[in-house]
Amino acid sequence: MRLATWNVNSLKMRLPRLVPWLADKQPDVLLLQETKLADAAIPTAEIKEAGYEVATHGDGRWNGVAILSRIGIEDVVRGFAAEPGFPDPETRAISATCGGLRVWSVYVPNGREPDSPHYAYKLSWLAALRDALAADLAMGQPVVVAGDFNVAPTDADVWDPKAFAGSTHVTAPEREALARILAAGFTDVVPTPMKGPHPFTYWDYRAGMFHQNMGMRIDLVYASAGVTVRSAYIDREARKGKGPSDHAPVVVELT
DNA sequence: ATGTCGTGGACGCCACGA
Protein backbone atom coordinates (compact mmCIF):
# COMPACT_ATOMS: atom_id res chain seq x y z
CA MET A 1 0.00 0.00 0.00
CA ARG A 2 1.20 3.48 -0.83
CA LEU A 3 0.01 6.02 1.73
CA ALA A 4 0.62 9.76 1.71
CA THR A 5 -0.15 12.70 3.96
CA TRP A 6 -0.35 16.32 2.84
CA ASN A 7 -1.38 19.56 4.47
CA VAL A 8 -2.75 21.24 1.35
CA ASN A 9 -3.63 24.64 2.89
CA SER A 10 -7.03 24.81 1.18
CA LEU A 11 -8.20 21.90 -0.93
CA LYS A 12 -10.10 24.36 -3.11
CA MET A 13 -6.97 26.32 -4.00
CA ARG A 14 -4.79 23.21 -4.29
CA LEU A 15 -7.10 21.06 -6.42
CA PRO A 16 -5.36 22.05 -9.71
CA ARG A 17 -2.14 20.71 -8.24
CA LEU A 18 -3.63 17.80 -6.32
CA VAL A 19 -5.33 16.09 -9.27
CA PRO A 20 -2.16 15.74 -11.41
CA TRP A 21 -0.21 14.83 -8.27
CA LEU A 22 -2.56 11.89 -7.66
CA ALA A 23 -2.11 10.72 -11.25
CA ASP A 24 1.67 11.02 -10.94
CA LYS A 25 2.22 9.51 -7.50
CA GLN A 26 -0.64 7.00 -7.46
CA PRO A 27 -1.17 6.80 -3.70
CA ASP A 28 -3.68 4.22 -2.54
CA VAL A 29 -4.59 6.39 0.44
CA LEU A 30 -4.05 10.12 0.85
CA LEU A 31 -4.58 11.88 4.17
CA LEU A 32 -5.31 15.60 3.83
CA GLN A 33 -5.18 18.41 6.36
CA GLU A 34 -6.30 22.02 6.25
CA THR A 35 -8.86 21.40 3.55
CA LYS A 36 -10.66 24.55 4.73
CA LEU A 37 -13.86 23.26 3.16
CA ALA A 38 -17.23 22.31 4.53
CA ASP A 39 -18.14 18.73 3.69
CA ALA A 40 -20.76 19.95 1.22
CA ALA A 41 -18.12 21.95 -0.67
CA ILE A 42 -15.66 19.09 -1.19
CA PRO A 43 -14.95 18.63 -4.94
CA THR A 44 -16.14 15.04 -4.93
CA ALA A 45 -16.63 14.89 -8.71
CA GLU A 46 -13.01 15.78 -9.45
CA ILE A 47 -11.80 13.40 -6.76
CA LYS A 48 -13.97 10.58 -8.09
CA GLU A 49 -12.76 11.30 -11.62
CA ALA A 50 -9.22 10.86 -10.30
CA GLY A 51 -10.23 7.42 -9.05
CA TYR A 52 -10.76 8.03 -5.35
CA GLU A 53 -13.47 7.82 -2.76
CA VAL A 54 -13.35 10.53 -0.14
CA ALA A 55 -14.41 10.91 3.48
CA THR A 56 -14.24 14.40 4.95
CA HIS A 57 -14.58 16.27 8.20
CA GLY A 58 -14.65 20.01 7.61
CA ASP A 59 -16.49 23.09 8.77
CA GLY A 60 -15.58 25.58 6.09
CA ARG A 61 -13.16 28.27 6.98
CA TRP A 62 -10.44 26.75 9.13
CA ASN A 63 -9.02 23.29 9.73
CA GLY A 64 -10.66 20.42 7.87
CA VAL A 65 -9.31 16.90 7.29
CA ALA A 66 -10.05 14.22 4.73
CA ILE A 67 -9.17 10.72 3.59
CA LEU A 68 -8.96 9.81 -0.08
CA SER A 69 -8.76 6.13 -0.96
CA ARG A 70 -8.85 3.93 -4.01
CA ILE A 71 -8.89 0.76 -1.90
CA GLY A 72 -12.10 1.42 0.01
CA ILE A 73 -13.11 3.54 3.00
CA GLU A 74 -14.96 1.79 5.81
CA ASP A 75 -15.98 2.65 9.34
CA VAL A 76 -15.37 6.38 9.05
CA VAL A 77 -15.13 8.19 12.39
CA ARG A 78 -15.11 11.99 12.53
CA GLY A 79 -13.32 13.41 15.54
CA PHE A 80 -12.67 11.12 18.49
CA ALA A 81 -13.89 10.30 21.97
CA ALA A 82 -13.41 13.10 24.51
CA GLU A 83 -11.85 15.34 21.86
CA PRO A 84 -11.10 18.73 23.43
CA GLY A 85 -12.41 21.87 21.78
CA PHE A 86 -11.83 25.60 21.77
CA PRO A 87 -14.34 25.63 23.25
CA ASP A 88 -16.18 23.26 20.92
CA PRO A 89 -14.43 20.43 19.07
CA GLU A 90 -13.04 21.46 15.70
CA THR A 91 -12.62 19.46 12.51
CA ARG A 92 -9.14 18.15 13.16
CA ALA A 93 -9.31 14.36 13.00
CA ILE A 94 -10.88 11.68 10.83
CA SER A 95 -10.20 7.98 10.79
CA ALA A 96 -11.26 5.08 8.61
CA THR A 97 -10.27 1.58 7.59
CA CYS A 98 -8.74 1.37 4.11
CA GLY A 99 -7.55 -1.98 2.79
CA GLY A 100 -7.52 -3.45 6.30
CA LEU A 101 -5.45 -0.63 7.77
CA ARG A 102 -6.86 1.85 10.26
CA VAL A 103 -5.71 5.30 9.11
CA TRP A 104 -6.03 8.64 10.87
CA SER A 105 -5.62 12.09 9.33
CA VAL A 106 -4.92 14.66 12.03
CA TYR A 107 -4.40 18.40 12.13
CA VAL A 108 -3.05 19.24 15.57
CA PRO A 109 -3.83 22.72 16.97
CA ASN A 110 -1.02 25.20 16.28
CA GLY A 111 -0.69 26.48 19.83
CA ARG A 112 0.32 30.00 18.77
CA GLU A 113 2.45 30.93 21.82
CA PRO A 114 3.45 28.93 24.89
CA ASP A 115 1.49 31.27 27.18
CA SER A 116 -1.62 31.14 25.00
CA PRO A 117 -4.76 29.20 25.89
CA HIS A 118 -4.32 27.72 22.41
CA TYR A 119 -1.13 26.07 23.65
CA ALA A 120 -2.92 24.41 26.57
CA TYR A 121 -5.58 23.32 24.09
CA LYS A 122 -2.88 21.81 21.88
CA LEU A 123 -1.47 19.77 24.77
CA SER A 124 -4.85 18.54 25.93
CA TRP A 125 -5.78 17.66 22.34
CA LEU A 126 -2.60 15.60 21.91
CA ALA A 127 -3.22 13.82 25.22
CA ALA A 128 -6.77 12.94 24.21
CA LEU A 129 -5.56 11.82 20.78
CA ARG A 130 -3.13 9.46 22.48
CA ASP A 131 -5.97 7.87 24.41
CA ALA A 132 -8.15 7.51 21.32
CA LEU A 133 -5.29 5.91 19.38
CA ALA A 134 -4.59 3.54 22.27
CA ALA A 135 -8.23 2.48 22.13
CA ASP A 136 -7.87 1.70 18.41
CA LEU A 137 -4.70 -0.28 19.05
CA ALA A 138 -6.43 -2.21 21.81
CA MET A 139 -8.78 -3.55 19.15
CA GLY A 140 -5.79 -5.37 17.68
CA GLN A 141 -5.69 -3.67 14.32
CA PRO A 142 -2.70 -2.04 12.61
CA VAL A 143 -2.93 1.73 12.73
CA VAL A 144 -1.21 4.57 10.90
CA VAL A 145 -1.77 8.10 12.20
CA ALA A 146 -0.36 10.88 10.09
CA GLY A 147 -0.79 14.55 9.46
CA ASP A 148 0.30 17.98 10.57
CA PHE A 149 1.29 17.55 14.21
CA ASN A 150 2.59 21.12 14.54
CA VAL A 151 5.45 19.78 16.67
CA ALA A 152 9.06 19.30 15.59
CA PRO A 153 10.10 16.10 17.38
CA THR A 154 13.78 17.04 17.84
CA ASP A 155 16.06 20.03 17.43
CA ALA A 156 17.27 18.43 14.19
CA ASP A 157 13.76 18.90 12.85
CA VAL A 158 13.97 22.70 12.68
CA TRP A 159 16.30 24.76 10.54
CA ASP A 160 17.79 26.63 13.51
CA PRO A 161 16.95 25.59 17.08
CA LYS A 162 18.16 28.95 18.38
CA ALA A 163 15.56 30.74 16.28
CA PHE A 164 12.83 28.78 18.05
CA ALA A 165 13.73 29.69 21.60
CA GLY A 166 10.50 30.50 23.41
CA SER A 167 8.34 29.32 20.51
CA THR A 168 5.79 26.61 20.18
CA HIS A 169 6.47 23.46 18.14
CA VAL A 170 9.72 22.73 20.01
CA THR A 171 8.83 22.90 23.71
CA ALA A 172 9.40 19.97 26.03
CA PRO A 173 5.69 19.47 26.84
CA GLU A 174 4.83 19.25 23.14
CA ARG A 175 7.62 16.76 22.51
CA GLU A 176 6.58 14.77 25.58
CA ALA A 177 3.04 14.62 24.17
CA LEU A 178 4.46 13.07 21.01
CA ALA A 179 6.55 10.66 23.07
CA ARG A 180 3.45 9.50 24.90
CA ILE A 181 1.72 8.77 21.59
CA LEU A 182 4.74 6.77 20.44
CA ALA A 183 4.80 4.91 23.75
CA ALA A 184 1.22 3.82 23.14
CA GLY A 185 2.58 1.65 20.33
CA PHE A 186 3.84 3.62 17.35
CA THR A 187 7.08 4.22 15.47
CA ASP A 188 8.00 7.58 13.96
CA VAL A 189 8.50 6.97 10.23
CA VAL A 190 11.18 9.51 9.32
CA PRO A 191 11.05 10.18 5.59
CA THR A 192 14.02 10.64 3.29
CA PRO A 193 14.52 14.23 2.18
CA MET A 194 14.96 14.28 -1.57
CA LYS A 195 17.51 17.10 -1.28
CA GLY A 196 19.78 18.10 1.58
CA PRO A 197 20.21 16.42 4.96
CA HIS A 198 17.05 17.61 6.72
CA PRO A 199 13.70 15.81 6.44
CA PHE A 200 11.71 19.03 6.46
CA THR A 201 8.07 18.94 5.42
CA TYR A 202 7.08 22.59 5.95
CA TRP A 203 8.61 25.88 4.89
CA ASP A 204 6.99 29.24 5.65
CA TYR A 205 5.85 31.09 2.55
CA ARG A 206 7.71 34.20 3.70
CA ALA A 207 11.27 35.36 3.19
CA GLY A 208 12.37 32.72 0.72
CA MET A 209 12.40 30.11 3.44
CA PHE A 210 11.92 27.20 1.04
CA HIS A 211 14.75 28.20 -1.25
CA GLN A 212 17.07 28.55 1.75
CA ASN A 213 15.79 25.21 3.08
CA MET A 214 14.79 26.85 6.34
CA GLY A 215 12.07 24.39 7.18
CA MET A 216 10.64 22.14 9.84
CA ARG A 217 9.57 18.50 10.11
CA ILE A 218 6.11 18.82 11.59
CA ASP A 219 4.16 16.51 9.26
CA LEU A 220 4.60 13.10 10.85
CA VAL A 221 3.71 9.50 10.08
CA TYR A 222 3.32 7.17 13.05
CA ALA A 223 2.93 3.46 12.29
CA SER A 224 1.94 0.79 14.77
CA ALA A 225 3.39 -2.67 15.16
CA GLY A 226 2.05 -4.86 12.40
CA VAL A 227 2.70 -2.22 9.77
CA THR A 228 5.81 -2.89 7.69
CA VAL A 229 7.31 0.31 6.33
CA ARG A 230 9.40 -0.25 3.21
CA SER A 231 10.31 3.35 2.40
CA ALA A 232 9.25 6.92 2.99
CA TYR A 233 10.16 10.19 1.31
CA ILE A 234 9.22 13.84 1.18
CA ASP A 235 8.01 15.05 -2.20
CA ARG A 236 9.66 18.46 -2.06
CA GLU A 237 8.94 18.92 -5.76
CA ALA A 238 5.32 19.53 -4.73
CA ARG A 239 6.49 22.56 -2.69
CA LYS A 240 7.94 24.21 -5.81
CA GLY A 241 6.48 26.33 -8.57
CA LYS A 242 3.35 28.39 -8.75
CA GLY A 243 0.68 28.03 -6.10
CA PRO A 244 2.12 25.37 -3.77
CA SER A 245 0.99 24.54 -0.27
CA ASP A 246 3.49 25.55 2.40
CA HIS A 247 3.74 21.84 3.26
CA ALA A 248 5.18 19.03 1.14
CA PRO A 249 3.56 15.59 1.00
CA VAL A 250 5.12 12.62 2.75
CA VAL A 251 4.78 9.39 0.77
CA VAL A 252 5.17 5.99 2.47
CA GLU A 253 5.33 2.48 1.04
CA LEU A 254 3.75 0.02 3.46
CA THR A 255 3.85 -3.76 3.59
C1' DA B 1 12.57 34.42 8.90
C1' DT B 2 8.44 37.88 9.85
C1' DG B 3 9.62 39.20 2.89
C1' DT B 4 3.33 35.09 1.93
C1' DC B 5 -0.54 32.82 1.61
C1' DG B 6 -5.79 31.68 2.28
C1' DT B 7 -10.26 32.91 4.28
C1' DG B 8 -14.66 35.66 4.62
C1' DG B 9 -16.87 40.00 5.11
C1' DA B 10 -17.48 43.93 3.14
C1' DC B 11 -14.71 45.23 -0.99
C1' DG B 12 -11.04 46.66 -4.13
C1' DC B 13 -9.19 46.58 1.68
C1' DC B 14 -8.94 44.60 6.18
C1' DA B 15 -8.53 41.34 10.12
C1' DC B 16 -7.30 37.11 11.19
C1' DG B 17 -4.82 32.56 11.31
C1' DA B 18 -0.73 30.08 10.11
XYZ file of C-alpha atoms (C1' of nucleotides) in Angstrom:
273
model
C 0.000 0.000 0.000
C 1.201 3.482 -0.832
C 0.012 6.019 1.732
C 0.622 9.760 1.712
C -0.152 12.701 3.958
C -0.349 16.317 2.838
C -1.381 19.561 4.469
C -2.753 21.240 1.349
C -3.629 24.644 2.892
C -7.034 24.809 1.180
C -8.203 21.903 -0.934
C -10.097 24.358 -3.108
C -6.972 26.319 -3.995
C -4.786 23.208 -4.285
C -7.103 21.061 -6.421
C -5.362 22.046 -9.707
C -2.137 20.715 -8.243
C -3.635 17.797 -6.323
C -5.332 16.089 -9.266
C -2.165 15.738 -11.407
C -0.214 14.829 -8.272
C -2.560 11.890 -7.661
C -2.106 10.722 -11.248
C 1.671 11.015 -10.944
C 2.224 9.514 -7.497
C -0.639 7.000 -7.463
C -1.165 6.803 -3.700
C -3.684 4.222 -2.544
C -4.590 6.391 0.436
C -4.048 10.124 0.846
C -4.576 11.881 4.166
C -5.309 15.595 3.834
C -5.178 18.411 6.363
C -6.296 22.023 6.246
C -8.861 21.395 3.548
C -10.658 24.552 4.733
C -13.862 23.260 3.160
C -17.233 22.311 4.531
C -18.143 18.734 3.692
C -20.755 19.947 1.219
C -18.118 21.947 -0.667
C -15.662 19.091 -1.194
C -14.953 18.632 -4.944
C -16.137 15.043 -4.931
C -16.630 14.885 -8.709
C -13.012 15.779 -9.452
C -11.795 13.401 -6.758
C -13.965 10.576 -8.089
C -12.765 11.300 -11.616
C -9.224 10.865 -10.304
C -10.232 7.418 -9.054
C -10.764 8.029 -5.348
C -13.470 7.822 -2.756
C -13.348 10.531 -0.137
C -14.405 10.914 3.483
C -14.244 14.397 4.954
C -14.577 16.272 8.199
C -14.645 20.009 7.615
C -16.492 23.085 8.769
C -15.584 25.585 6.090
C -13.156 28.271 6.984
C -10.438 26.747 9.131
C -9.025 23.286 9.734
C -10.664 20.417 7.868
C -9.311 16.900 7.290
C -10.054 14.223 4.728
C -9.166 10.724 3.595
C -8.957 9.814 -0.083
C -8.758 6.132 -0.957
C -8.853 3.933 -4.013
C -8.889 0.757 -1.903
C -12.104 1.416 0.014
C -13.108 3.539 3.004
C -14.964 1.788 5.807
C -15.981 2.651 9.342
C -15.374 6.384 9.055
C -15.128 8.192 12.392
C -15.106 11.994 12.526
C -13.322 13.406 15.543
C -12.667 11.119 18.488
C -13.889 10.305 21.975
C -13.414 13.095 24.506
C -11.855 15.335 21.864
C -11.095 18.727 23.434
C -12.409 21.872 21.779
C -11.833 25.602 21.774
C -14.343 25.631 23.251
C -16.176 23.260 20.925
C -14.426 20.427 19.072
C -13.037 21.459 15.698
C -12.619 19.458 12.509
C -9.140 18.147 13.157
C -9.315 14.357 13.002
C -10.878 11.681 10.831
C -10.197 7.975 10.786
C -11.257 5.080 8.614
C -10.272 1.582 7.587
C -8.736 1.366 4.115
C -7.548 -1.979 2.786
C -7.518 -3.454 6.295
C -5.449 -0.630 7.768
C -6.859 1.847 10.257
C -5.709 5.305 9.111
C -6.028 8.638 10.872
C -5.616 12.085 9.333
C -4.917 14.660 12.031
C -4.405 18.402 12.132
C -3.054 19.244 15.572
C -3.834 22.721 16.971
C -1.016 25.197 16.279
C -0.685 26.481 19.830
C 0.315 30.001 18.765
C 2.450 30.933 21.821
C 3.446 28.928 24.887
C 1.485 31.271 27.177
C -1.616 31.137 24.997
C -4.756 29.200 25.891
C -4.323 27.720 22.413
C -1.130 26.067 23.655
C -2.925 24.415 26.572
C -5.581 23.317 24.094
C -2.884 21.808 21.884
C -1.466 19.769 24.765
C -4.847 18.536 25.925
C -5.778 17.663 22.340
C -2.603 15.603 21.911
C -3.222 13.825 25.223
C -6.770 12.937 24.209
C -5.560 11.822 20.777
C -3.130 9.462 22.485
C -5.970 7.866 24.414
C -8.154 7.508 21.323
C -5.289 5.914 19.384
C -4.588 3.543 22.270
C -8.230 2.475 22.135
C -7.874 1.702 18.414
C -4.698 -0.278 19.053
C -6.433 -2.206 21.813
C -8.776 -3.551 19.148
C -5.790 -5.371 17.681
C -5.695 -3.666 14.316
C -2.703 -2.044 12.611
C -2.926 1.730 12.735
C -1.210 4.569 10.900
C -1.765 8.096 12.199
C -0.363 10.880 10.085
C -0.789 14.548 9.464
C 0.300 17.977 10.572
C 1.289 17.554 14.211
C 2.590 21.120 14.538
C 5.448 19.783 16.667
C 9.063 19.296 15.586
C 10.100 16.102 17.383
C 13.782 17.042 17.842
C 16.060 20.032 17.428
C 17.275 18.434 14.188
C 13.758 18.900 12.849
C 13.972 22.702 12.684
C 16.302 24.759 10.540
C 17.786 26.627 13.511
C 16.950 25.587 17.078
C 18.165 28.949 18.380
C 15.559 30.740 16.280
C 12.830 28.775 18.046
C 13.732 29.694 21.605
C 10.497 30.500 23.406
C 8.342 29.317 20.510
C 5.786 26.609 20.185
C 6.474 23.461 18.140
C 9.717 22.729 20.011
C 8.830 22.895 23.710
C 9.402 19.973 26.034
C 5.693 19.468 26.837
C 4.833 19.250 23.144
C 7.618 16.763 22.505
C 6.577 14.770 25.579
C 3.043 14.619 24.173
C 4.462 13.065 21.005
C 6.550 10.656 23.065
C 3.445 9.497 24.898
C 1.717 8.773 21.591
C 4.739 6.771 20.444
C 4.795 4.905 23.752
C 1.216 3.823 23.138
C 2.583 1.647 20.331
C 3.841 3.622 17.345
C 7.078 4.216 15.468
C 7.999 7.581 13.957
C 8.500 6.965 10.229
C 11.182 9.506 9.320
C 11.053 10.178 5.587
C 14.016 10.637 3.294
C 14.516 14.228 2.180
C 14.961 14.280 -1.569
C 17.511 17.096 -1.276
C 19.775 18.100 1.578
C 20.209 16.416 4.960
C 17.052 17.607 6.721
C 13.701 15.808 6.438
C 11.713 19.030 6.461
C 8.070 18.943 5.418
C 7.080 22.587 5.955
C 8.605 25.879 4.894
C 6.990 29.241 5.654
C 5.854 31.093 2.554
C 7.709 34.203 3.704
C 11.271 35.355 3.192
C 12.371 32.721 0.715
C 12.400 30.113 3.442
C 11.922 27.203 1.038
C 14.753 28.201 -1.248
C 17.065 28.548 1.750
C 15.786 25.205 3.079
C 14.787 26.850 6.335
C 12.072 24.386 7.179
C 10.635 22.140 9.837
C 9.574 18.502 10.114
C 6.107 18.821 11.587
C 4.164 16.506 9.264
C 4.603 13.099 10.848
C 3.708 9.498 10.082
C 3.321 7.169 13.051
C 2.925 3.463 12.290
C 1.936 0.788 14.771
C 3.394 -2.673 15.159
C 2.050 -4.865 12.397
C 2.696 -2.216 9.770
C 5.812 -2.891 7.688
C 7.306 0.311 6.326
C 9.403 -0.250 3.207
C 10.306 3.345 2.396
C 9.250 6.919 2.985
C 10.160 10.190 1.311
C 9.222 13.843 1.179
C 8.010 15.050 -2.201
C 9.659 18.458 -2.056
C 8.939 18.924 -5.764
C 5.319 19.534 -4.728
C 6.493 22.559 -2.689
C 7.940 24.211 -5.813
C 6.484 26.330 -8.572
C 3.350 28.395 -8.752
C 0.680 28.034 -6.105
C 2.120 25.375 -3.772
C 0.989 24.541 -0.269
C 3.493 25.553 2.396
C 3.741 21.836 3.264
C 5.176 19.031 1.139
C 3.558 15.591 0.996
C 5.119 12.618 2.753
C 4.779 9.389 0.773
C 5.167 5.987 2.468
C 5.326 2.479 1.042
C 3.748 0.023 3.462
C 3.847 -3.755 3.593
C 12.567 34.419 8.898
C 8.438 37.878 9.852
C 9.623 39.201 2.891
C 3.326 35.090 1.927
C -0.542 32.817 1.613
C -5.787 31.680 2.280
C -10.260 32.913 4.279
C -14.659 35.656 4.622
C -16.865 40.002 5.107
C -17.480 43.929 3.144
C -14.710 45.228 -0.989
C -11.042 46.664 -4.133
C -9.188 46.577 1.683
C -8.939 44.598 6.179
C -8.533 41.337 10.122
C -7.305 37.108 11.192
C -4.817 32.562 11.306
C -0.726 30.082 10.105
